[in-house]
mmCIF file of C-alpha atoms in Angstrom:
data_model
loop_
_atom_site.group_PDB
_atom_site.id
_atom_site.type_symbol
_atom_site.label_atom_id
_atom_site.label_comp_id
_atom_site.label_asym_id
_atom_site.label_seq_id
_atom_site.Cartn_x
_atom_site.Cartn_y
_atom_site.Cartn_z
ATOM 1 C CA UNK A 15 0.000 0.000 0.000
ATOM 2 C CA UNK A 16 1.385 3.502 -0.901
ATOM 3 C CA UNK A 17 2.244 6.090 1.370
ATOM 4 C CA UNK A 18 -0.560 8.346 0.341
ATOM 5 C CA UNK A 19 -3.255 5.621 0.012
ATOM 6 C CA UNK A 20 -1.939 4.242 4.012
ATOM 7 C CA UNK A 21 -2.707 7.690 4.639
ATOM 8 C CA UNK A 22 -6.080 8.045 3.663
ATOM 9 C CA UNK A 23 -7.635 4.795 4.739
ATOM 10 C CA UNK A 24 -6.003 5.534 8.277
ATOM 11 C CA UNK A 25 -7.915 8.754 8.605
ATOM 12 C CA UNK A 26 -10.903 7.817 6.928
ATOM 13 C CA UNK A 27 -10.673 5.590 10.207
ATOM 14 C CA UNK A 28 -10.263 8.256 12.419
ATOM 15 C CA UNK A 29 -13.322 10.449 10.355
ATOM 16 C CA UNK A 30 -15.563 7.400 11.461
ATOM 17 C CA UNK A 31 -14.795 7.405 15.098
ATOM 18 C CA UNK A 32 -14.754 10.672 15.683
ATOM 19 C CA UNK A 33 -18.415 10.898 13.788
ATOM 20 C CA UNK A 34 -19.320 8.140 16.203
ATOM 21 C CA UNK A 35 -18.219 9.906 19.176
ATOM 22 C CA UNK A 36 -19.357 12.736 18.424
ATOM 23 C CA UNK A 37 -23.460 11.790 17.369
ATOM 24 C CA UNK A 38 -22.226 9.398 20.886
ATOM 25 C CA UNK A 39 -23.618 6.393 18.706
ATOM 26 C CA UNK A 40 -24.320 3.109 20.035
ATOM 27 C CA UNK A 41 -22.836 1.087 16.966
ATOM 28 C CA UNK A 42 -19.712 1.222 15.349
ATOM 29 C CA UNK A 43 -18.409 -0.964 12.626
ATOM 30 C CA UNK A 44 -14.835 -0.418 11.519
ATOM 31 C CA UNK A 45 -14.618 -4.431 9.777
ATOM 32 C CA UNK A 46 -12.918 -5.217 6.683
ATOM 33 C CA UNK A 47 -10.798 -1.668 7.089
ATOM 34 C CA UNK A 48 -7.665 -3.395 7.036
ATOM 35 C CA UNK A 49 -6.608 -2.157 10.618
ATOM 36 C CA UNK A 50 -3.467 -3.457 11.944
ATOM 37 C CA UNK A 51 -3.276 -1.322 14.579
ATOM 38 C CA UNK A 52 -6.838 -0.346 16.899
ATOM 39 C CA UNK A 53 -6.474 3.873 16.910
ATOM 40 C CA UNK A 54 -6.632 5.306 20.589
ATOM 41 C CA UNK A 55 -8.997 7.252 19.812
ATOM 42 C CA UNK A 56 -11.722 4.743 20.108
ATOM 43 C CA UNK A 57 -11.476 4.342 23.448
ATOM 44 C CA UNK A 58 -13.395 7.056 24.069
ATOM 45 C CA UNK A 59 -15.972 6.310 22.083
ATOM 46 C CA UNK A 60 -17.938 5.237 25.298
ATOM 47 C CA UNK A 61 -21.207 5.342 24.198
ATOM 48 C CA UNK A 62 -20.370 2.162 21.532
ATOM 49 C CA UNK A 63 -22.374 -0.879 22.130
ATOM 50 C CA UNK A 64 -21.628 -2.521 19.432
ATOM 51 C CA UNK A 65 -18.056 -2.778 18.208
ATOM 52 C CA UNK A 66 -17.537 -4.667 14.702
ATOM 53 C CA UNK A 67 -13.485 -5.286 13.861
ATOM 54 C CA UNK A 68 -14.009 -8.141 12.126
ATOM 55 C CA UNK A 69 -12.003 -9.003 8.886
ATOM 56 C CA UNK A 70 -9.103 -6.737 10.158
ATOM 57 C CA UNK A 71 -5.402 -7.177 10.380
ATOM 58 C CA UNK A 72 -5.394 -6.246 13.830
ATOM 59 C CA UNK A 73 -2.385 -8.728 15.764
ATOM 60 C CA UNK A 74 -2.674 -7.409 19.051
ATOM 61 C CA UNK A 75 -5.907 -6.270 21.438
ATOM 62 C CA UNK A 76 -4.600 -3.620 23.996
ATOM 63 C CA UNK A 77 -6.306 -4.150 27.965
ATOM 64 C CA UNK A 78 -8.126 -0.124 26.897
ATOM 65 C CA UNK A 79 -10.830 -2.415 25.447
ATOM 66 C CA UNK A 80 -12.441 -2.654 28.670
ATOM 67 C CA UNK A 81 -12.758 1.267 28.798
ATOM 68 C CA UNK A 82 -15.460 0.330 26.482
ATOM 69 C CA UNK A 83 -17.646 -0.587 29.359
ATOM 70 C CA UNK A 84 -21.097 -0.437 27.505
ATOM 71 C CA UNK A 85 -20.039 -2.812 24.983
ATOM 72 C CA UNK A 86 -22.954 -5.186 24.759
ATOM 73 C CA UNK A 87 -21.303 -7.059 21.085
ATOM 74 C CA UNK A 88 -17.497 -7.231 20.211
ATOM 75 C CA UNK A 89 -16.698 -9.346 17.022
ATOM 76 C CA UNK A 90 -12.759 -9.599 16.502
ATOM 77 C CA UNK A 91 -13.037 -12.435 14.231
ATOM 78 C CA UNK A 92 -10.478 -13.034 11.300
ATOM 79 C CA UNK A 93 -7.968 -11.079 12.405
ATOM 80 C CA UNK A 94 -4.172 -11.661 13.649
ATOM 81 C CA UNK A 95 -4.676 -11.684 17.599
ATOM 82 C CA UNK A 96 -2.260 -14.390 19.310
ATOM 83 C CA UNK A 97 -3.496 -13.693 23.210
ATOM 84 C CA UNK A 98 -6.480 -11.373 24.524
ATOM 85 C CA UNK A 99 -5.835 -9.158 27.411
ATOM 86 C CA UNK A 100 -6.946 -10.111 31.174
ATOM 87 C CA UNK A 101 -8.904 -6.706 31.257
ATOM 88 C CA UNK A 102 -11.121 -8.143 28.598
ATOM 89 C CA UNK A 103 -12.933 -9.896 31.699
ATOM 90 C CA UNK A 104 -13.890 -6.248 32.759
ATOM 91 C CA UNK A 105 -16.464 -6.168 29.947
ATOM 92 C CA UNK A 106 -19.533 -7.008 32.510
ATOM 93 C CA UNK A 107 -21.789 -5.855 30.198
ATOM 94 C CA UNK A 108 -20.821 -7.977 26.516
ATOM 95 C CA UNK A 109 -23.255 -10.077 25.475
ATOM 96 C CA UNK A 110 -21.968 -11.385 21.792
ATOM 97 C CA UNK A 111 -18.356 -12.110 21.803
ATOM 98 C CA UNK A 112 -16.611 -13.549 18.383
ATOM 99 C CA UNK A 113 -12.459 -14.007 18.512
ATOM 100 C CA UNK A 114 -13.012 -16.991 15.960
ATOM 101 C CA UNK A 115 -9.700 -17.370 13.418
ATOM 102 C CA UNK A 116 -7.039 -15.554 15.365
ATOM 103 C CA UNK A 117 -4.058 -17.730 16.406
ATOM 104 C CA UNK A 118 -5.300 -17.180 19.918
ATOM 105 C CA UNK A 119 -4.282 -21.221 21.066
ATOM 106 C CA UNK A 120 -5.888 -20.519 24.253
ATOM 107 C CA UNK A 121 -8.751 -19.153 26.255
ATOM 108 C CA UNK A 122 -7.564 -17.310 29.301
ATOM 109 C CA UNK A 123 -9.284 -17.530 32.706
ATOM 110 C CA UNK A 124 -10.565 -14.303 32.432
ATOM 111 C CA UNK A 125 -13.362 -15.368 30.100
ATOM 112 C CA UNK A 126 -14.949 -16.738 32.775
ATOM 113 C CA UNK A 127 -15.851 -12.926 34.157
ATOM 114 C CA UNK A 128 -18.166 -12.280 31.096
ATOM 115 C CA UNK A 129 -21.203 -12.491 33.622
ATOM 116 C CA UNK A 130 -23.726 -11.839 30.570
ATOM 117 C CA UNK A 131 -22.505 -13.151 27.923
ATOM 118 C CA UNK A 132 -25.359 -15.638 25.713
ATOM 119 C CA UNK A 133 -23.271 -16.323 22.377
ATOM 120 C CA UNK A 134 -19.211 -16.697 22.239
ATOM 121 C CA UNK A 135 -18.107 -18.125 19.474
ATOM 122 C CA UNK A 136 -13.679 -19.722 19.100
ATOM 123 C CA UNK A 137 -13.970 -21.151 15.957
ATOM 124 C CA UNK A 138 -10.643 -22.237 14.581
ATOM 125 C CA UNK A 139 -8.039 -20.071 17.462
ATOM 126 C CA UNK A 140 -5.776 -23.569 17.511
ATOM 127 C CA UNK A 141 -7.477 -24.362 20.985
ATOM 128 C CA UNK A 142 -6.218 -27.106 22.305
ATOM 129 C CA UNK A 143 -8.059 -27.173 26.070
ATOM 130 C CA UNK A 144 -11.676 -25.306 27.395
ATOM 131 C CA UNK A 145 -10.638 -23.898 30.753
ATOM 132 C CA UNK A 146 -12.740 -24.641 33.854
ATOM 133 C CA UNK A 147 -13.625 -21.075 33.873
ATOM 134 C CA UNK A 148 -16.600 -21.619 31.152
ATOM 135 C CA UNK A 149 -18.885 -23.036 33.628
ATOM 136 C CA UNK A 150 -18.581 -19.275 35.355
ATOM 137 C CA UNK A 151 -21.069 -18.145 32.172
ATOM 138 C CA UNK A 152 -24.172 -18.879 33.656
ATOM 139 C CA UNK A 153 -26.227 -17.132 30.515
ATOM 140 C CA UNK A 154 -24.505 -18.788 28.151
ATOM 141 C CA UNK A 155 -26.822 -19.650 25.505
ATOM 142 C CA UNK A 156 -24.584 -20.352 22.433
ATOM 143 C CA UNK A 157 -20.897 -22.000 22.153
ATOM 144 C CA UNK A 158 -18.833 -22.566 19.573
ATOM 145 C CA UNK A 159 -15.425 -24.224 19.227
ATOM 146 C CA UNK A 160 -15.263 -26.023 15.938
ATOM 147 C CA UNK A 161 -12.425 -26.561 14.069
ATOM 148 C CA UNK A 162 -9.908 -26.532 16.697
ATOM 149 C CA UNK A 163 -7.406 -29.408 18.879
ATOM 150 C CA UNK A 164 -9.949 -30.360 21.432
ATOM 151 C CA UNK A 165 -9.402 -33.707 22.985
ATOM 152 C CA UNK A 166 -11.508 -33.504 26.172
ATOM 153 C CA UNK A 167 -14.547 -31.568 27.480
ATOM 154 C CA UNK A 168 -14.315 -30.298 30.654
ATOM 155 C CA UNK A 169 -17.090 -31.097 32.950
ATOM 156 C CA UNK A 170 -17.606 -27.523 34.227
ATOM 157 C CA UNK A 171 -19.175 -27.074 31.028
ATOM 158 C CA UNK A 172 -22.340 -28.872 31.944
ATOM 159 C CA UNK A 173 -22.622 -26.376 34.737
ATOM 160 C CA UNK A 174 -24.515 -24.243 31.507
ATOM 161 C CA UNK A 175 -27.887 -24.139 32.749
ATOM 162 C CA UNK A 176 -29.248 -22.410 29.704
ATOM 163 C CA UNK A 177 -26.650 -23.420 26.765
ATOM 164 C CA UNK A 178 -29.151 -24.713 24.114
ATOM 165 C CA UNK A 179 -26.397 -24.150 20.893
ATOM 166 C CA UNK A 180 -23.000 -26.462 21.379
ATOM 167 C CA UNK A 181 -20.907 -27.196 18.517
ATOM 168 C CA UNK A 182 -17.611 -28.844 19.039
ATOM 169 C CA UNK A 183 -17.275 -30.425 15.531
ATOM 170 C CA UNK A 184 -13.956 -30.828 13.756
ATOM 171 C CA UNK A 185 -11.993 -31.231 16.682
ATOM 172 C CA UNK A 186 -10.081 -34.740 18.637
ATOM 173 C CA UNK A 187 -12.675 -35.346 21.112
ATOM 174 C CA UNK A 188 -13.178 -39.044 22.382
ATOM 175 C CA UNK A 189 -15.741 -38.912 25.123
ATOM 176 C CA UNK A 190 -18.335 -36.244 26.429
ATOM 177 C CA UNK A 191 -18.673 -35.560 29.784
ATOM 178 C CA UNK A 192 -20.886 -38.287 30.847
ATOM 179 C CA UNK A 193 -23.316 -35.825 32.802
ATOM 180 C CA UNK A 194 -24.770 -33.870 30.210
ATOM 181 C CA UNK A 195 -27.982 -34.158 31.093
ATOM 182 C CA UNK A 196 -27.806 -31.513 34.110
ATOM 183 C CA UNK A 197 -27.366 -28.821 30.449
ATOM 184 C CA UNK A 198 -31.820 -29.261 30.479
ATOM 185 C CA UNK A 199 -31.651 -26.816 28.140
ATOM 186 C CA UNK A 200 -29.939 -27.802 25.435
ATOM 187 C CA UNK A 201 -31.297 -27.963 22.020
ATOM 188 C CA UNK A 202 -28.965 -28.672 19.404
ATOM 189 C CA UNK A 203 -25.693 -30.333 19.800
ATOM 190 C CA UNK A 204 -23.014 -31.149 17.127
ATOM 191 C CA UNK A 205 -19.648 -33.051 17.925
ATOM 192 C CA UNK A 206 -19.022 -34.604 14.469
ATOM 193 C CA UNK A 207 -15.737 -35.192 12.809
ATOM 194 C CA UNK A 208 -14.613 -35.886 16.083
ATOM 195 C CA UNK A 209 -12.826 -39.495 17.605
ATOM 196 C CA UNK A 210 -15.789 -40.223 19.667
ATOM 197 C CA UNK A 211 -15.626 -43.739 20.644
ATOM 198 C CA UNK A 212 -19.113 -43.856 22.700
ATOM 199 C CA UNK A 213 -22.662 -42.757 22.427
ATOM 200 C CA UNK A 214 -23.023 -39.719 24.396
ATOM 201 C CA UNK A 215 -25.840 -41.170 26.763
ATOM 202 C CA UNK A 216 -26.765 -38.486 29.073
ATOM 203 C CA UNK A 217 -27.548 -36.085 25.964
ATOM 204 C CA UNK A 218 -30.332 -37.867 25.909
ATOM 205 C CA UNK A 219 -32.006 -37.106 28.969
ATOM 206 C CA UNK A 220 -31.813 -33.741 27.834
ATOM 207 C CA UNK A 221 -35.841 -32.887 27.458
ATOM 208 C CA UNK A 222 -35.650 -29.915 24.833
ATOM 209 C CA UNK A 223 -32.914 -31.829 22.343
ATOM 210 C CA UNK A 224 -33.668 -31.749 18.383
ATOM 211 C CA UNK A 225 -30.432 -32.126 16.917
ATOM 212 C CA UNK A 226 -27.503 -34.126 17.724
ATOM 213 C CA UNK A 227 -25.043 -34.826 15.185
ATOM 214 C CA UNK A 228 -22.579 -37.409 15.653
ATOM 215 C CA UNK A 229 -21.398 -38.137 12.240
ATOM 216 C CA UNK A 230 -17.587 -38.978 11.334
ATOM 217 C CA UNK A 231 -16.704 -40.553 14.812
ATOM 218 C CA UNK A 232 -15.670 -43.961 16.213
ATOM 219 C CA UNK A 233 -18.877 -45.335 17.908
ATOM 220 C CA UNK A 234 -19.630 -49.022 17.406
ATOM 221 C CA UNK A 235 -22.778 -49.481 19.332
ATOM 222 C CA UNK A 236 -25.519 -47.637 20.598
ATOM 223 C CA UNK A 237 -26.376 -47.795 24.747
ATOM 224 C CA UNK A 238 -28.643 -50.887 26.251
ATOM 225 C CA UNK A 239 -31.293 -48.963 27.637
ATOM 226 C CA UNK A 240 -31.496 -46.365 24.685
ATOM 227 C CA UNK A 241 -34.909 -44.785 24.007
ATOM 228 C CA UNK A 242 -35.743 -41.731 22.759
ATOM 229 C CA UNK A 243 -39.713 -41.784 23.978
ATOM 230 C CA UNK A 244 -39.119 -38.959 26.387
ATOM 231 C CA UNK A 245 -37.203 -36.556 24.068
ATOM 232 C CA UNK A 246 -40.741 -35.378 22.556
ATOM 233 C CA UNK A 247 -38.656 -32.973 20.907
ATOM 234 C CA UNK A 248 -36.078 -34.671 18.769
ATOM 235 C CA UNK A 249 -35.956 -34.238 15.178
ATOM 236 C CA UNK A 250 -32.835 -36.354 14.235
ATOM 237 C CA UNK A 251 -29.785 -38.264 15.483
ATOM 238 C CA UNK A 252 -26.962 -38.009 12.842
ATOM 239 C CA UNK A 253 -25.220 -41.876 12.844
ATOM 240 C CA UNK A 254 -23.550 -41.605 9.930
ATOM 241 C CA UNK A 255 -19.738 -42.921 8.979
ATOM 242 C CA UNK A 256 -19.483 -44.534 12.125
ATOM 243 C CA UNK A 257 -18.917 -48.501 12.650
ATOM 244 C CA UNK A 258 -21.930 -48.669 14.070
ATOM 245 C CA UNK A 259 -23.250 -48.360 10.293
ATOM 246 C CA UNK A 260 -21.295 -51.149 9.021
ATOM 247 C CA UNK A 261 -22.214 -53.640 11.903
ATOM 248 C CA UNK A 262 -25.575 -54.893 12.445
ATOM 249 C CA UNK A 263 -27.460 -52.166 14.092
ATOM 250 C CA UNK A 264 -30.899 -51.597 15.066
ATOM 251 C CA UNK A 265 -33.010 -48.839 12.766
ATOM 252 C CA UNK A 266 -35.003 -45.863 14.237
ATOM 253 C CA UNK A 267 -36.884 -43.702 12.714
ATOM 254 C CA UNK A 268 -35.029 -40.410 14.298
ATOM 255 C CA UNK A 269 -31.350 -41.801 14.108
ATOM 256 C CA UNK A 270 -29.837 -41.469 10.252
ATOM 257 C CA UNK A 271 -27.173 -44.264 8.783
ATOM 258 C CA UNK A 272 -27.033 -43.362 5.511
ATOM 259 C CA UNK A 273 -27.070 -40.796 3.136
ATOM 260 C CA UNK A 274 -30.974 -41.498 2.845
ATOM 261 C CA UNK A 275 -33.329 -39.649 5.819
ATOM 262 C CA UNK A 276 -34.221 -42.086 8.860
ATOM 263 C CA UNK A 277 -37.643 -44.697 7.220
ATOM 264 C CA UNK A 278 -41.116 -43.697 7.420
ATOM 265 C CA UNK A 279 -42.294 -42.695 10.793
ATOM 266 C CA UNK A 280 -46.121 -44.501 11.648
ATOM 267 C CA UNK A 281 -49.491 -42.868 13.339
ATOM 268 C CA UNK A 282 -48.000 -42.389 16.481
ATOM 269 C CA UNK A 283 -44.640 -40.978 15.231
ATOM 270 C CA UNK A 284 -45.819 -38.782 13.318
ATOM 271 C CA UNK A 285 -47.556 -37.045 15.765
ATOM 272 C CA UNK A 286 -44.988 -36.927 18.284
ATOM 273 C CA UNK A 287 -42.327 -35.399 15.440
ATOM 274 C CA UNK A 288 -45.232 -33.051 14.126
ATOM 275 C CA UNK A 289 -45.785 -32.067 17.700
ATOM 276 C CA UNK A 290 -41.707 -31.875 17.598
ATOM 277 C CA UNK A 291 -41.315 -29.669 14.530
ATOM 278 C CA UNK A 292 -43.821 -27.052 16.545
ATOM 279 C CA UNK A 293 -41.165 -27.067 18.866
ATOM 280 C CA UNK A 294 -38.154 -27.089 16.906
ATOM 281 C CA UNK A 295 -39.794 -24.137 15.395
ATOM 282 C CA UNK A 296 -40.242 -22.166 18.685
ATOM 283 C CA UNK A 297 -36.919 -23.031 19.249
ATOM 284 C CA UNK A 298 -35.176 -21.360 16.020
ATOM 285 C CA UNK A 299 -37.350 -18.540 16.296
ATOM 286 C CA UNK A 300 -36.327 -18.120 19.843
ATOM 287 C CA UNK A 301 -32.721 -18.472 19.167
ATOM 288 C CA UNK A 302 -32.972 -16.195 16.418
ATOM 289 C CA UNK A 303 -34.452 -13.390 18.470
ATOM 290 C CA UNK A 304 -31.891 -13.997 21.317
ATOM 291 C CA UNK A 305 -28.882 -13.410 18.754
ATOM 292 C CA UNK A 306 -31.233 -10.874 17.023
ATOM 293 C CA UNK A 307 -30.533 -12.778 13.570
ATOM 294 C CA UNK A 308 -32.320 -13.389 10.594
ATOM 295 C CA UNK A 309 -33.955 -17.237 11.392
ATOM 296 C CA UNK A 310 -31.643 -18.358 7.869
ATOM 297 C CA UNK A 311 -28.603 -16.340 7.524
ATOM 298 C CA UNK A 312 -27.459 -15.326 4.023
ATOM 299 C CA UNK A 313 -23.686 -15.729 3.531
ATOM 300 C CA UNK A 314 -22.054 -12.547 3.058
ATOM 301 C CA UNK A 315 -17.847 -13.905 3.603
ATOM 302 C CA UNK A 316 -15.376 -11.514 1.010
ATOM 303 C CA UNK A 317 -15.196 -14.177 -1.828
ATOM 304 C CA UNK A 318 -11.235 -13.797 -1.331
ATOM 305 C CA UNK A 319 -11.877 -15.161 2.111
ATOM 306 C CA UNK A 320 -13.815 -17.938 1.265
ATOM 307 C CA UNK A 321 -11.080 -19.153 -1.125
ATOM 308 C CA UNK A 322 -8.423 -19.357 1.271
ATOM 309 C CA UNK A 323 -10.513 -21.287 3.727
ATOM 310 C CA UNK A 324 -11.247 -25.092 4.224
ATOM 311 C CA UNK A 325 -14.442 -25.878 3.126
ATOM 312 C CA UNK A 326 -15.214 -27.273 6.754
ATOM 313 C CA UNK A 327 -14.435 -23.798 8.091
ATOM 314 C CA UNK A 328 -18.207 -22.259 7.508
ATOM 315 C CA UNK A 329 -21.376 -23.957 7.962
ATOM 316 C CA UNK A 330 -22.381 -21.552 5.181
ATOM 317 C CA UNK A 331 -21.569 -24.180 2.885
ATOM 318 C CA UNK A 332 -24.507 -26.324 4.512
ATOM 319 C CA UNK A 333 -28.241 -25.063 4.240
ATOM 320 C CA UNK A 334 -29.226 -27.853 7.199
ATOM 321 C CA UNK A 335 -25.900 -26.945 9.270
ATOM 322 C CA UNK A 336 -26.211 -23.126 9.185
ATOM 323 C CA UNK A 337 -26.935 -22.731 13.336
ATOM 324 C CA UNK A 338 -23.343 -23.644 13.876
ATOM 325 C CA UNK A 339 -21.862 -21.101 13.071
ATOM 326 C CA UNK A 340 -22.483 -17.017 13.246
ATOM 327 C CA UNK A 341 -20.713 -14.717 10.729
ATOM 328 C CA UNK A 342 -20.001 -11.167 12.433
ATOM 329 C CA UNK A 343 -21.228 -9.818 9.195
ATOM 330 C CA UNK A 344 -24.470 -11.024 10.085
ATOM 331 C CA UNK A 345 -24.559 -9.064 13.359
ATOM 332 C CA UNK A 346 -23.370 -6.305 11.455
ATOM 333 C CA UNK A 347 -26.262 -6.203 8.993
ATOM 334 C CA UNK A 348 -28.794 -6.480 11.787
ATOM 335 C CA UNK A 349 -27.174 -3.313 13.974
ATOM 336 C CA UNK A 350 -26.327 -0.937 10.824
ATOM 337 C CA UNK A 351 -29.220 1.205 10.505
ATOM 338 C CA UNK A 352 -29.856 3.096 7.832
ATOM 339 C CA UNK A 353 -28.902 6.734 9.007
ATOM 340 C CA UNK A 354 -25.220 5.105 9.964
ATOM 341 C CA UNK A 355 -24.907 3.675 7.082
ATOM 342 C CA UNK A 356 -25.495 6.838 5.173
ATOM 343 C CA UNK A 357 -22.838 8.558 7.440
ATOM 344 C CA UNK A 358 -20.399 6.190 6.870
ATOM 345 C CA UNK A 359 -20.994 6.386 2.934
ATOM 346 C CA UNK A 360 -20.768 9.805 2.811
ATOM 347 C CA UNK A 361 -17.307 10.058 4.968
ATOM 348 C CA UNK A 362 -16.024 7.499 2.285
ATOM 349 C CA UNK A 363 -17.173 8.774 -0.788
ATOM 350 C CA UNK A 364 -13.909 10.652 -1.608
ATOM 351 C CA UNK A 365 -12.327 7.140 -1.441
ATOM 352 C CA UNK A 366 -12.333 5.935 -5.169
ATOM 353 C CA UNK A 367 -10.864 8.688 -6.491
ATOM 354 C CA UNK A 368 -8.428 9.684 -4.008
ATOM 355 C CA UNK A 369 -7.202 5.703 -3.959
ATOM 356 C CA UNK A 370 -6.759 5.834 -7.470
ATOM 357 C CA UNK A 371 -4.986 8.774 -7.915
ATOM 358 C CA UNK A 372 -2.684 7.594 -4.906
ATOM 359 C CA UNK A 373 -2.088 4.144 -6.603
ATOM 360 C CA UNK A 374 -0.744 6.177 -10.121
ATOM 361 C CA UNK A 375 0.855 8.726 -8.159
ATOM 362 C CA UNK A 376 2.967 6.089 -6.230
#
């Protein structure tokens, strides 16, 4: 980048925040700006709720963060960040928290402070353990840590009351903690392309469960006493490229094999999954209005990242596997209104020109 054209992006930067701070606006979104360094001058933008930094270049997160003390949403996903500072505990007040693809490798104890937060996603930080400290998030309603080096599951995590969203897919994981069933609330859970070598029991005793996706793992059998009568909920179990496929195995109208859906369901089945679609409905809607999301995202990922990517590192990809994953952008869209994004076109409407003249004058 030229001298000239540095120049201008970093104080069409500054133009923003200082138009935020001084209309003291609630939402700021400074993603995809190509910031590698955050500019002091937003810490005193302390009316922010909603900070967007997403799609940055940003390597390190200083502790002034938590001057933002109103900050209710803070996405810092795809950026550079290798460790987050302590003070980021201080943020009492965040809600939606996204760090997903930094080269973080670990989650300090800290996180455990976020008293409010409902939705934190780690997707693909090079995690390697969950520290005890998760059970501390009490409102935790959403967690996600796919794509990383997980081998165990702590069982502090079933201390989350209210978590109804878990995915842990693409990781090492052999076993789940075996007392699963205390998380009541859970609703979807999805632990595929994993090394799980046993069915996950107690996630069945789980009353409000619809989803749980087990695919790509290592079990061979399913439990004795397994029943899914009192899970009036359930939509589907997810069996596929296991052993248990290949040995002889016991169908069920809610557990999938094969690439074909689970066999006709009778009368009585019926009923109970029409009865369980009502609820699965409730339940998307209701985890939709928590994350204040559209019910089906639309992918909006920069083509240029979507190239360098796996293909397992979006659940964009997948119209049934969409509710594993939230894209900042998303959040974005949903807190942009239409007066800031008016502002923030006008402050950059000089851009084109001026970038172009910089590019031939360098």
């Amino acid at each position: 980048m030229s001298a000239i054209l540095k120049f201008i992006r970093e104080n069409h930067i500054l133009a923003v925040i200082e138009q935020a701070i001084a209309k003291k606006k609630t939402r700021l979104s400074l993603n995809a700006f190509e910031i590698r360094e955050i500019p002091t001058l937003l810490y005193s933008c302390t009316a922010v709720e909603h900070l967007y930094l997403h799609i940055n270049d940003i390597p390190t997160l200083p502790g002034q963060i938590a001057q933002l003390t109103n900050l209710t949403t803070l996405t810092l996903d795809y950026n550079n960040i290798s460790a987050l500072p302590k003070e980021i505990g201080n943020l009492k007040n965040l809600i939606n928290l996204n760090i997903s693809y930094n080269p973080l490798h670990q989650l300090i104890p800290e996180i455990g402070n976020l008293e409010n937060l409902e939705a934190f996603w780690c997707n693909r930080i090079g995690l390697k353990e969950i520290p005890k400290e998760i059970g501390k998030l009490s409102k935790l309603d959403t967690f996600g840590a796919r794509g990383n080096e997980l081998k165990t599951v702590p069982d502090e995590l079933t201390r989350l009351k209210k978590l109804r969203w878990l995915t842990l897919e693409y990781n090492h994981i052999e076993y789940l903690p075996r007392c699963m069933d205390n998380m009541e609330y859970l609703v979807h859970v999805n632990v595929r392309q994993n090394c799980l070598k046993e069915f996950p029991a107690s996630v069945l005793k789980c009353p409000n469960l619809m989803f749980l996706q087990l695919n790509h793992n290592q079990i061979p059998r399913l439990p004795e006493d397994f029943q899914t009568n009192e899970i009036r909920a359930l939509e589907m179990i997810d069996l596929r490229y296991n052993p248990i496929c290949e040995l002889p195995h016991q169908d069920h109208h809610l557990i999938r094999y094969t690439e074909a859906m689970p066999t006709a369901l009778s009368a009585q089945d019926l009923a109970s999954s029409s009865n369980g679609r009502g609820l699965a409905a409730q339940a998307l809607a209701a985890n939709a209005t928590a994350l204040r999301l559209p019910a089906v995202p639309a992918p909006r990922r920069p083509d240029a990242l979507a190239r360098e990517l796996d293909p397992d590192g979006s659940s964009i990809d997948d119209s049934e596997d969409w509710e594993n994953s939230v894209n900042s952008s998303e959040l974005d869209v949903q807190y942009q209104s239409d007066d800031e994004r008016a502002d923030n076109e006008a402050i950059g409407t000089v851009l084109p020109d001026l970038s172009r003249y910089a590019s031939t004058a360098n």
